[in-house]
Amino acid sequence: MTHQPLIAEVPNQQNTLTAIVEQDARTAYFYIWPNDLFRSQYAVRGCWLRNLLPAPAEEDREAMEQGIAPLLSAEYCRTLEAEPMLDPAGLHILWEPSDDGAALWYYGQLLAVIPGWSLYQHKQVSFSAGCIKENRLTAPLGSASTNLYYARAEQQRHFWRDWHDGQLWDKVQRALMDVYEAQFGASVKYYAIDQGSWPPMAISQHWHQGVWYFFTLGMSIRPMPQVDYLFDELAPQYRRVELAMAVDGEVMDEANAVQMASALAEFAHLPWARLTWIGEGHTLASEVAPIGFESFLLANGLAPEAGQLRLPKREGDRPQLLWATPITEAERHFAQADERGGQLLLQRLLAEGNHHIFRPRQEVVAPPDSPL
């Protein structure tokens, strides 16, 4: 394939994807490219922006056969004449907070959107301001009143502006701490886990009735990847989370409890680092699981009513609080063997009297080589 000259390039927060604009003497296109780690998993997503030559009457098959970015045929174009070349100085790429889709602005006007959920399915999906009829290269961008993705792009531009200009972290942090401290007392220690990057994230440590409690702050600032694609209209229930862990103070001293809770710092970055999501019944491996265990089960249902905290809304969504509890290798295999395995494991744990506070316990599934 012959590539056009690159005139804009912006990686996402986690450097898993890169948004680029390419332009030659014929056309201009907007793309999202997966990095090397994800290239075999996800296809490049593209969006036609404009023809720099007069629009052809028929599909530009010759260009496609030569591996050249094709002109868009006349019936789909807002402008039939050759349009002027894009000025690189006017281009501004803004990533969706979920880190998997992007919008392209040109001197303050929205030019194109490639929604994040399009990454996870086979059909090419994008929206271009220069398009008037859906086709295989793009679809009409329309306006905020006619296209949800136009409206979202405007909202996301305000989101980034607010985070850049304001002191939003103080408000987010205080709102979460108010919930945690109301139930588990004042924070005794506080750990920054964002490594100096956006979004700000932290873990708050609490000591309450002989138990060490740990809670993340900041995960819920951004929605997780894939959730909009998987859950559609139900996505607001699943796309934002915070994590928690509880350790019996008679089982572990503070230093060991803190080491175990450091798993939360790793998990807090995972959805965006791996372009995935975490939710009720999911299992995550960790090197800091206590002896005899090797992973953690995430579940709000581990906790009794007092531990099922109602977190403050973010961008209209109510985040879930997921408690992390250590599980054995056999329990992880059990959870991953079936679509509902995590829920079934949760039910077994609860049936044996276990809950969100970690204490030594018996394995609730038989090891693979044990007799039935």
mmCIF file of C-alpha atoms in Angstrom:
data_model
loop_
_atom_site.group_PDB
_atom_site.id
_atom_site.type_symbol
_atom_site.label_atom_id
_atom_site.label_comp_id
_atom_site.label_asym_id
_atom_site.label_seq_id
_atom_site.Cartn_x
_atom_site.Cartn_y
_atom_site.Cartn_z
ATOM 1 C CA MET A 1 0.000 0.000 0.000
ATOM 2 C CA THR A 2 1.163 3.537 -0.784
ATOM 3 C CA HIS A 3 0.858 5.808 2.241
ATOM 4 C CA GLN A 4 0.010 9.484 2.126
ATOM 5 C CA PRO A 5 2.196 12.073 3.859
ATOM 6 C CA LEU A 6 1.501 12.290 7.568
ATOM 7 C CA ILE A 7 0.295 15.744 8.686
ATOM 8 C CA ALA A 8 -0.930 14.989 12.246
ATOM 9 C CA GLU A 9 -0.162 12.249 14.770
ATOM 10 C CA VAL A 10 -1.435 11.968 18.364
ATOM 11 C CA PRO A 11 -1.154 8.801 20.515
ATOM 12 C CA ASN A 12 -3.773 8.090 23.167
ATOM 13 C CA GLN A 13 -3.065 8.278 26.903
ATOM 14 C CA GLN A 14 -1.720 4.726 27.181
ATOM 15 C CA ASN A 15 0.022 4.644 23.778
ATOM 16 C CA THR A 16 -2.082 1.665 22.733
ATOM 17 C CA LEU A 17 -3.483 3.487 19.686
ATOM 18 C CA THR A 18 -2.385 6.409 17.515
ATOM 19 C CA ALA A 19 -4.666 8.804 15.622
ATOM 20 C CA ILE A 20 -3.205 10.239 12.444
ATOM 21 C CA VAL A 21 -4.194 12.416 9.504
ATOM 22 C CA GLU A 22 -2.675 11.658 6.103
ATOM 23 C CA GLN A 23 -2.933 13.823 2.989
ATOM 24 C CA ASP A 24 -1.512 13.678 -0.532
ATOM 25 C CA ALA A 25 -2.418 15.513 -3.731
ATOM 26 C CA ARG A 26 -5.650 13.511 -4.083
ATOM 27 C CA THR A 27 -7.309 12.964 -0.687
ATOM 28 C CA ALA A 28 -7.140 13.461 3.066
ATOM 29 C CA TYR A 29 -7.969 10.689 5.585
ATOM 30 C CA PHE A 30 -8.204 10.296 9.351
ATOM 31 C CA TYR A 31 -7.061 6.961 10.874
ATOM 32 C CA ILE A 32 -6.708 5.159 14.184
ATOM 33 C CA TRP A 33 -3.812 2.692 14.182
ATOM 34 C CA PRO A 34 -3.286 0.014 16.861
ATOM 35 C CA ASN A 35 0.258 -0.171 18.190
ATOM 36 C CA ASP A 36 2.386 -3.286 17.728
ATOM 37 C CA LEU A 37 0.916 -5.071 20.766
ATOM 38 C CA PHE A 38 -2.639 -4.826 19.408
ATOM 39 C CA ARG A 39 -2.045 -4.918 15.653
ATOM 40 C CA SER A 40 -3.000 -8.584 15.318
ATOM 41 C CA GLN A 41 -6.101 -8.034 17.446
ATOM 42 C CA TYR A 42 -7.590 -4.875 15.943
ATOM 43 C CA ALA A 43 -7.787 -3.503 12.423
ATOM 44 C CA VAL A 44 -6.876 0.016 11.387
ATOM 45 C CA ARG A 45 -9.939 2.292 11.404
ATOM 46 C CA GLY A 46 -10.172 4.960 8.710
ATOM 47 C CA CYS A 47 -12.340 7.931 7.797
ATOM 48 C CA TRP A 48 -12.394 9.829 4.492
ATOM 49 C CA LEU A 49 -12.119 13.571 5.092
ATOM 50 C CA ARG A 50 -12.123 15.308 1.704
ATOM 51 C CA ASN A 51 -11.283 14.986 -1.986
ATOM 52 C CA LEU A 52 -8.508 17.265 -3.205
ATOM 53 C CA LEU A 53 -9.521 16.508 -6.799
ATOM 54 C CA PRO A 54 -13.035 16.713 -8.288
ATOM 55 C CA ALA A 55 -15.261 13.906 -7.020
ATOM 56 C CA PRO A 56 -15.451 11.007 -9.506
ATOM 57 C CA ALA A 57 -18.833 9.847 -10.759
ATOM 58 C CA GLU A 58 -18.038 6.226 -9.942
ATOM 59 C CA GLU A 59 -16.239 4.419 -7.127
ATOM 60 C CA ASP A 60 -12.475 4.905 -7.261
ATOM 61 C CA ARG A 61 -11.671 1.223 -7.760
ATOM 62 C CA GLU A 62 -8.374 1.883 -9.489
ATOM 63 C CA ALA A 63 -6.977 3.552 -6.380
ATOM 64 C CA MET A 64 -8.210 0.717 -4.169
ATOM 65 C CA GLU A 65 -6.543 -1.872 -6.409
ATOM 66 C CA GLN A 66 -3.271 0.057 -6.240
ATOM 67 C CA GLY A 67 -3.453 0.390 -2.461
ATOM 68 C CA ILE A 68 -3.963 4.148 -2.685
ATOM 69 C CA ALA A 69 -6.493 5.994 -0.508
ATOM 70 C CA PRO A 70 -9.527 6.355 -2.809
ATOM 71 C CA LEU A 71 -11.467 9.443 -3.744
ATOM 72 C CA LEU A 72 -15.073 9.442 -2.527
ATOM 73 C CA SER A 73 -17.570 9.307 -5.386
ATOM 74 C CA ALA A 74 -19.821 12.268 -6.115
ATOM 75 C CA GLU A 75 -23.115 10.925 -4.766
ATOM 76 C CA TYR A 76 -21.678 10.843 -1.243
ATOM 77 C CA CYS A 77 -19.850 14.203 -1.234
ATOM 78 C CA ARG A 78 -21.067 17.514 0.142
ATOM 79 C CA THR A 79 -18.719 19.284 -2.281
ATOM 80 C CA LEU A 80 -18.151 17.977 -5.803
ATOM 81 C CA GLU A 81 -15.264 20.297 -6.648
ATOM 82 C CA ALA A 82 -11.726 19.779 -5.428
ATOM 83 C CA GLU A 83 -11.379 21.022 -1.847
ATOM 84 C CA PRO A 84 -8.331 22.881 -0.518
ATOM 85 C CA MET A 85 -5.637 20.925 1.257
ATOM 86 C CA LEU A 86 -5.884 20.750 5.033
ATOM 87 C CA ASP A 87 -3.561 23.064 6.932
ATOM 88 C CA PRO A 88 -1.726 20.965 9.558
ATOM 89 C CA ALA A 89 -1.692 23.980 11.899
ATOM 90 C CA GLY A 90 -5.489 23.890 12.133
ATOM 91 C CA LEU A 91 -5.825 20.211 13.036
ATOM 92 C CA HIS A 92 -6.624 19.161 16.603
ATOM 93 C CA ILE A 93 -7.149 15.510 17.561
ATOM 94 C CA LEU A 94 -9.032 14.784 20.792
ATOM 95 C CA TRP A 95 -9.238 11.255 22.167
ATOM 96 C CA GLU A 96 -12.387 9.978 23.821
ATOM 97 C CA PRO A 97 -11.880 9.653 27.604
ATOM 98 C CA SER A 98 -12.234 5.878 27.131
ATOM 99 C CA ASP A 99 -9.005 6.094 25.080
ATOM 100 C CA ASP A 100 -10.235 4.033 22.121
ATOM 101 C CA GLY A 101 -11.934 6.557 19.789
ATOM 102 C CA ALA A 102 -11.080 10.047 18.596
ATOM 103 C CA ALA A 103 -12.505 13.211 17.054
ATOM 104 C CA LEU A 104 -10.763 15.502 14.566
ATOM 105 C CA TRP A 105 -11.291 19.261 14.838
ATOM 106 C CA TYR A 106 -10.189 21.778 12.203
ATOM 107 C CA TYR A 107 -9.905 25.420 13.227
ATOM 108 C CA GLY A 108 -12.615 24.861 15.821
ATOM 109 C CA GLN A 109 -15.005 22.940 13.549
ATOM 110 C CA LEU A 110 -15.658 19.229 13.970
ATOM 111 C CA LEU A 111 -14.365 17.435 10.896
ATOM 112 C CA ALA A 112 -14.654 13.721 11.751
ATOM 113 C CA VAL A 113 -15.302 11.149 14.472
ATOM 114 C CA ILE A 114 -14.143 7.539 14.772
ATOM 115 C CA PRO A 115 -16.097 6.156 17.769
ATOM 116 C CA GLY A 116 -14.229 3.902 20.175
ATOM 117 C CA TRP A 117 -16.664 1.005 19.969
ATOM 118 C CA SER A 118 -15.914 0.644 16.237
ATOM 119 C CA LEU A 119 -12.562 -0.908 17.154
ATOM 120 C CA TYR A 120 -14.209 -4.083 18.464
ATOM 121 C CA GLN A 121 -16.285 -5.118 15.442
ATOM 122 C CA HIS A 122 -15.600 -5.804 11.779
ATOM 123 C CA LYS A 123 -17.592 -3.092 10.018
ATOM 124 C CA GLN A 124 -15.799 0.162 9.309
ATOM 125 C CA VAL A 125 -17.585 2.972 11.214
ATOM 126 C CA SER A 126 -16.736 6.670 11.013
ATOM 127 C CA PHE A 127 -18.418 10.025 10.485
ATOM 128 C CA SER A 128 -17.187 12.837 8.227
ATOM 129 C CA ALA A 129 -18.443 16.408 7.857
ATOM 130 C CA GLY A 130 -17.842 16.212 4.100
ATOM 131 C CA CYS A 131 -20.110 13.200 3.630
ATOM 132 C CA ILE A 132 -23.867 13.368 2.900
ATOM 133 C CA LYS A 133 -24.719 9.666 2.489
ATOM 134 C CA GLU A 134 -23.444 6.537 4.187
ATOM 135 C CA ASN A 135 -20.921 4.488 2.222
ATOM 136 C CA ARG A 136 -18.118 2.049 2.885
ATOM 137 C CA LEU A 137 -15.569 4.807 3.549
ATOM 138 C CA THR A 138 -17.594 6.866 6.037
ATOM 139 C CA ALA A 139 -21.043 8.209 7.011
ATOM 140 C CA PRO A 140 -22.473 11.727 7.445
ATOM 141 C CA LEU A 141 -21.375 13.576 10.556
ATOM 142 C CA GLY A 142 -24.435 15.818 10.495
ATOM 143 C CA SER A 143 -24.886 17.988 13.569
ATOM 144 C CA ALA A 144 -25.224 17.657 17.344
ATOM 145 C CA SER A 145 -29.010 17.395 16.941
ATOM 146 C CA THR A 146 -28.870 14.643 14.308
ATOM 147 C CA ASN A 147 -25.833 12.566 15.319
ATOM 148 C CA LEU A 148 -25.103 11.281 18.821
ATOM 149 C CA TYR A 149 -21.377 11.099 18.046
ATOM 150 C CA TYR A 150 -21.245 14.761 17.039
ATOM 151 C CA ALA A 151 -22.890 15.673 20.355
ATOM 152 C CA ARG A 152 -20.497 13.416 22.273
ATOM 153 C CA ALA A 153 -17.485 14.968 20.564
ATOM 154 C CA GLU A 154 -18.630 18.399 21.710
ATOM 155 C CA GLN A 155 -19.166 17.123 25.263
ATOM 156 C CA GLN A 156 -15.729 15.527 25.264
ATOM 157 C CA ARG A 157 -14.109 18.750 24.093
ATOM 158 C CA HIS A 158 -15.648 20.493 27.117
ATOM 159 C CA PHE A 159 -14.513 17.583 29.318
ATOM 160 C CA TRP A 160 -10.884 18.007 28.274
ATOM 161 C CA ARG A 161 -11.093 21.794 28.550
ATOM 162 C CA ASP A 162 -12.474 21.544 32.085
ATOM 163 C CA TRP A 163 -9.719 19.152 33.150
ATOM 164 C CA HIS A 164 -7.092 21.370 31.572
ATOM 165 C CA ASP A 165 -8.389 24.644 32.999
ATOM 166 C CA GLY A 166 -10.032 23.732 36.297
ATOM 167 C CA GLN A 167 -9.333 22.075 39.602
ATOM 168 C CA LEU A 168 -11.620 19.100 38.982
ATOM 169 C CA TRP A 169 -9.442 16.556 40.783
ATOM 170 C CA ASP A 170 -10.015 18.221 44.131
ATOM 171 C CA LYS A 171 -13.787 17.844 43.679
ATOM 172 C CA VAL A 172 -13.581 14.230 42.472
ATOM 173 C CA GLN A 173 -11.208 13.295 45.269
ATOM 174 C CA ARG A 174 -13.316 14.950 47.978
ATOM 175 C CA ALA A 175 -16.575 13.413 46.746
ATOM 176 C CA LEU A 176 -15.116 9.891 46.875
ATOM 177 C CA MET A 177 -13.336 10.428 50.200
ATOM 178 C CA ASP A 178 -16.577 11.650 51.759
ATOM 179 C CA VAL A 179 -18.212 8.319 50.875
ATOM 180 C CA TYR A 180 -15.284 6.198 52.062
ATOM 181 C CA GLU A 181 -14.744 8.094 55.304
ATOM 182 C CA ALA A 182 -18.440 8.153 56.188
ATOM 183 C CA GLN A 183 -18.405 4.337 56.315
ATOM 184 C CA PHE A 184 -14.825 3.452 57.293
ATOM 185 C CA GLY A 185 -13.450 6.456 59.159
ATOM 186 C CA ALA A 186 -10.722 8.935 58.328
ATOM 187 C CA SER A 187 -8.007 8.056 55.842
ATOM 188 C CA VAL A 188 -4.794 7.098 57.630
ATOM 189 C CA LYS A 189 -2.568 6.998 54.544
ATOM 190 C CA TYR A 190 -2.838 8.090 50.944
ATOM 191 C CA TYR A 191 -0.866 6.819 47.946
ATOM 192 C CA ALA A 192 -0.680 8.452 44.504
ATOM 193 C CA ILE A 193 -0.785 5.758 41.809
ATOM 194 C CA ASP A 194 -1.062 7.839 38.612
ATOM 195 C CA GLN A 195 2.720 7.987 38.010
ATOM 196 C CA GLY A 196 2.364 11.688 37.254
ATOM 197 C CA SER A 197 0.076 11.160 34.275
ATOM 198 C CA TRP A 198 -3.545 12.022 33.648
ATOM 199 C CA PRO A 199 -5.927 11.021 35.088
ATOM 200 C CA PRO A 200 -4.960 11.572 38.721
ATOM 201 C CA MET A 201 -5.470 8.347 40.692
ATOM 202 C CA ALA A 202 -4.779 7.316 44.263
ATOM 203 C CA ILE A 203 -5.425 4.707 46.963
ATOM 204 C CA SER A 204 -6.798 5.717 50.350
ATOM 205 C CA GLN A 205 -6.040 3.487 53.363
ATOM 206 C CA HIS A 206 -8.387 3.208 56.361
ATOM 207 C CA TRP A 207 -8.367 1.349 59.700
ATOM 208 C CA HIS A 208 -11.851 0.424 60.884
ATOM 209 C CA GLN A 209 -12.906 -2.102 63.545
ATOM 210 C CA GLY A 210 -9.711 -4.139 63.242
ATOM 211 C CA VAL A 211 -9.700 -4.249 59.438
ATOM 212 C CA TRP A 212 -7.433 -2.550 56.894
ATOM 213 C CA TYR A 213 -9.439 -1.018 54.048
ATOM 214 C CA PHE A 214 -8.079 0.297 50.746
ATOM 215 C CA PHE A 215 -10.008 2.221 48.071
ATOM 216 C CA THR A 216 -9.032 3.614 44.679
ATOM 217 C CA LEU A 217 -9.842 7.176 43.718
ATOM 218 C CA GLY A 218 -9.897 8.355 40.100
ATOM 219 C CA MET A 219 -10.595 5.241 38.044
ATOM 220 C CA SER A 220 -14.160 6.418 37.523
ATOM 221 C CA ILE A 221 -13.041 9.693 35.920
ATOM 222 C CA ARG A 222 -12.977 7.937 32.544
ATOM 223 C CA PRO A 223 -15.180 5.212 31.097
ATOM 224 C CA MET A 224 -13.555 1.874 30.320
ATOM 225 C CA PRO A 225 -12.979 0.658 26.737
ATOM 226 C CA GLN A 226 -15.313 -1.896 25.092
ATOM 227 C CA VAL A 227 -18.244 -1.288 27.440
ATOM 228 C CA ASP A 228 -20.261 0.847 25.008
ATOM 229 C CA TYR A 229 -19.879 -1.862 22.354
ATOM 230 C CA LEU A 230 -20.762 -4.758 24.670
ATOM 231 C CA PHE A 231 -23.646 -3.206 26.609
ATOM 232 C CA ASP A 232 -25.050 -0.469 24.336
ATOM 233 C CA GLU A 233 -27.858 1.282 26.244
ATOM 234 C CA LEU A 234 -26.884 -0.445 29.513
ATOM 235 C CA ALA A 235 -23.293 0.814 29.278
ATOM 236 C CA PRO A 236 -23.743 3.552 31.940
ATOM 237 C CA GLN A 237 -24.189 0.781 34.530
ATOM 238 C CA TYR A 238 -20.832 -0.832 33.750
ATOM 239 C CA ARG A 239 -18.372 1.604 32.229
ATOM 240 C CA ARG A 240 -17.007 3.256 35.397
ATOM 241 C CA VAL A 241 -15.583 1.528 38.469
ATOM 242 C CA GLU A 242 -13.536 2.041 41.602
ATOM 243 C CA LEU A 243 -11.801 -0.846 43.402
ATOM 244 C CA ALA A 244 -11.561 -1.799 47.078
ATOM 245 C CA MET A 245 -9.827 -4.345 49.294
ATOM 246 C CA ALA A 246 -10.269 -5.309 52.943
ATOM 247 C CA VAL A 247 -7.788 -7.298 55.079
ATOM 248 C CA ASP A 248 -8.330 -8.563 58.620
ATOM 249 C CA GLY A 249 -5.767 -6.864 60.868
ATOM 250 C CA GLU A 250 -5.329 -10.072 62.879
ATOM 251 C CA VAL A 251 -4.309 -11.949 59.734
ATOM 252 C CA MET A 252 -1.864 -9.434 58.307
ATOM 253 C CA ASP A 253 0.096 -6.572 59.798
ATOM 254 C CA GLU A 254 -0.062 -3.212 58.074
ATOM 255 C CA ALA A 255 3.019 -3.731 55.887
ATOM 256 C CA ASN A 256 1.727 -7.020 54.476
ATOM 257 C CA ALA A 257 -1.756 -5.604 53.977
ATOM 258 C CA VAL A 258 -0.315 -2.646 52.065
ATOM 259 C CA GLN A 259 1.733 -4.995 49.892
ATOM 260 C CA MET A 260 -1.354 -7.046 49.063
ATOM 261 C CA ALA A 261 -3.373 -3.911 48.335
ATOM 262 C CA SER A 262 -0.706 -2.738 45.891
ATOM 263 C CA ALA A 263 -2.486 -5.030 43.424
ATOM 264 C CA LEU A 264 -5.127 -2.296 43.180
ATOM 265 C CA ALA A 265 -2.526 0.114 41.794
ATOM 266 C CA GLU A 266 -1.853 -2.298 38.927
ATOM 267 C CA PHE A 267 -5.524 -3.085 38.326
ATOM 268 C CA ALA A 268 -6.428 0.613 38.236
ATOM 269 C CA HIS A 269 -4.519 1.098 34.960
ATOM 270 C CA LEU A 270 -5.392 -2.218 33.361
ATOM 271 C CA PRO A 271 -8.562 -1.393 31.350
ATOM 272 C CA TRP A 272 -6.846 1.338 29.337
ATOM 273 C CA ALA A 273 -3.475 -0.373 29.125
ATOM 274 C CA ARG A 274 -5.095 -3.480 27.630
ATOM 275 C CA LEU A 275 -8.119 -1.911 25.875
ATOM 276 C CA THR A 276 -10.481 -3.982 27.963
ATOM 277 C CA TRP A 277 -12.862 -3.617 30.908
ATOM 278 C CA ILE A 278 -13.299 -5.094 34.366
ATOM 279 C CA GLY A 279 -16.527 -5.851 36.150
ATOM 280 C CA GLU A 280 -18.491 -8.091 38.485
ATOM 281 C CA GLY A 281 -17.117 -11.643 38.572
ATOM 282 C CA HIS A 282 -13.907 -10.900 36.671
ATOM 283 C CA THR A 283 -10.608 -12.409 37.821
ATOM 284 C CA LEU A 284 -7.178 -10.754 37.646
ATOM 285 C CA ALA A 285 -3.808 -12.395 38.278
ATOM 286 C CA SER A 286 -1.356 -10.685 40.619
ATOM 287 C CA GLU A 287 2.110 -11.411 41.984
ATOM 288 C CA VAL A 288 1.180 -9.854 45.330
ATOM 289 C CA ALA A 289 -1.670 -12.256 46.091
ATOM 290 C CA PRO A 290 -1.045 -13.831 49.518
ATOM 291 C CA ILE A 291 0.632 -17.240 49.857
ATOM 292 C CA GLY A 292 -1.661 -20.000 48.654
ATOM 293 C CA PHE A 293 -3.516 -17.661 46.281
ATOM 294 C CA GLU A 294 -2.593 -16.347 42.855
ATOM 295 C CA SER A 295 -5.385 -14.084 41.604
ATOM 296 C CA PHE A 296 -8.192 -11.823 42.744
ATOM 297 C CA LEU A 297 -11.933 -12.017 42.152
ATOM 298 C CA LEU A 298 -13.656 -8.661 41.649
ATOM 299 C CA ALA A 299 -17.223 -8.394 42.903
ATOM 300 C CA ASN A 300 -19.509 -5.867 44.517
ATOM 301 C CA GLY A 301 -21.557 -8.839 45.729
ATOM 302 C CA LEU A 302 -18.766 -9.942 48.092
ATOM 303 C CA ALA A 303 -19.738 -7.225 50.547
ATOM 304 C CA PRO A 304 -22.808 -7.036 52.777
ATOM 305 C CA GLU A 305 -25.014 -3.980 52.472
ATOM 306 C CA ALA A 306 -22.645 -1.829 54.571
ATOM 307 C CA GLY A 307 -19.844 -2.431 52.069
ATOM 308 C CA GLN A 308 -21.891 -1.751 48.937
ATOM 309 C CA LEU A 309 -21.197 1.951 48.835
ATOM 310 C CA ARG A 310 -23.128 4.341 46.624
ATOM 311 C CA LEU A 311 -20.418 6.247 44.779
ATOM 312 C CA PRO A 312 -20.927 9.773 43.434
ATOM 313 C CA LYS A 313 -21.962 10.042 39.791
ATOM 314 C CA ARG A 314 -19.433 10.897 37.107
ATOM 315 C CA GLU A 315 -20.662 12.417 33.850
ATOM 316 C CA GLY A 316 -24.131 11.071 34.648
ATOM 317 C CA ASP A 317 -22.937 7.487 35.297
ATOM 318 C CA ARG A 318 -23.044 5.761 38.702
ATOM 319 C CA PRO A 319 -19.677 3.966 39.169
ATOM 320 C CA GLN A 320 -19.574 0.486 40.682
ATOM 321 C CA LEU A 321 -17.362 -0.340 43.662
ATOM 322 C CA LEU A 322 -15.746 -3.741 43.102
ATOM 323 C CA TRP A 323 -14.175 -5.552 46.073
ATOM 324 C CA ALA A 324 -11.078 -7.631 45.319
ATOM 325 C CA THR A 325 -10.558 -10.897 47.197
ATOM 326 C CA PRO A 326 -7.736 -13.441 46.726
ATOM 327 C CA ILE A 327 -8.565 -16.726 44.970
ATOM 328 C CA THR A 328 -6.557 -19.877 44.280
ATOM 329 C CA GLU A 329 -5.400 -21.192 40.935
ATOM 330 C CA ALA A 330 -8.143 -23.825 40.917
ATOM 331 C CA GLU A 331 -10.761 -21.188 41.729
ATOM 332 C CA ARG A 332 -9.515 -19.013 38.880
ATOM 333 C CA HIS A 333 -9.745 -21.918 36.430
ATOM 334 C CA PHE A 334 -13.270 -22.587 37.685
ATOM 335 C CA ALA A 335 -14.232 -18.929 37.181
ATOM 336 C CA GLN A 336 -12.786 -18.777 33.681
ATOM 337 C CA ALA A 337 -14.234 -22.089 32.473
ATOM 338 C CA ASP A 338 -17.737 -20.711 32.035
ATOM 339 C CA GLU A 339 -19.301 -17.402 31.018
ATOM 340 C CA ARG A 340 -20.943 -17.190 34.430
ATOM 341 C CA GLY A 341 -17.984 -18.764 36.234
ATOM 342 C CA GLY A 342 -17.120 -15.655 38.215
ATOM 343 C CA GLN A 343 -20.675 -15.362 39.517
ATOM 344 C CA LEU A 344 -20.749 -19.069 40.378
ATOM 345 C CA LEU A 345 -17.467 -18.719 42.272
ATOM 346 C CA LEU A 346 -18.880 -15.739 44.146
ATOM 347 C CA GLN A 347 -21.908 -17.810 45.139
ATOM 348 C CA ARG A 348 -19.669 -20.590 46.449
ATOM 349 C CA LEU A 349 -17.586 -18.157 48.463
ATOM 350 C CA LEU A 350 -20.671 -16.616 50.043
ATOM 351 C CA ALA A 351 -22.191 -20.041 50.724
ATOM 352 C CA GLU A 352 -19.082 -20.957 52.735
ATOM 353 C CA GLY A 353 -19.380 -17.807 54.830
ATOM 354 C CA ASN A 354 -16.703 -15.789 53.051
ATOM 355 C CA HIS A 355 -17.078 -12.103 52.183
ATOM 356 C CA HIS A 356 -15.077 -9.022 51.193
ATOM 357 C CA ILE A 357 -12.765 -9.056 54.253
ATOM 358 C CA PHE A 358 -9.818 -11.353 53.575
ATOM 359 C CA ARG A 359 -9.085 -14.070 56.119
ATOM 360 C CA PRO A 360 -7.577 -17.570 55.682
ATOM 361 C CA ARG A 361 -10.189 -19.920 54.239
ATOM 362 C CA GLN A 362 -10.678 -23.285 52.589
ATOM 363 C CA GLU A 363 -10.690 -23.599 48.820
ATOM 364 C CA VAL A 364 -14.293 -23.644 47.538
ATOM 365 C CA VAL A 365 -13.655 -25.698 44.380
ATOM 366 C CA ALA A 366 -11.866 -29.012 43.997
ATOM 367 C CA PRO A 367 -8.382 -28.862 42.415
ATOM 368 C CA PRO A 368 -8.328 -30.186 38.806
ATOM 369 C CA ASP A 369 -6.741 -33.533 39.762
ATOM 370 C CA SER A 370 -9.029 -34.201 42.739
ATOM 371 C CA PRO A 371 -11.658 -36.947 42.561
ATOM 372 C CA LEU A 372 -15.269 -35.774 42.232
#
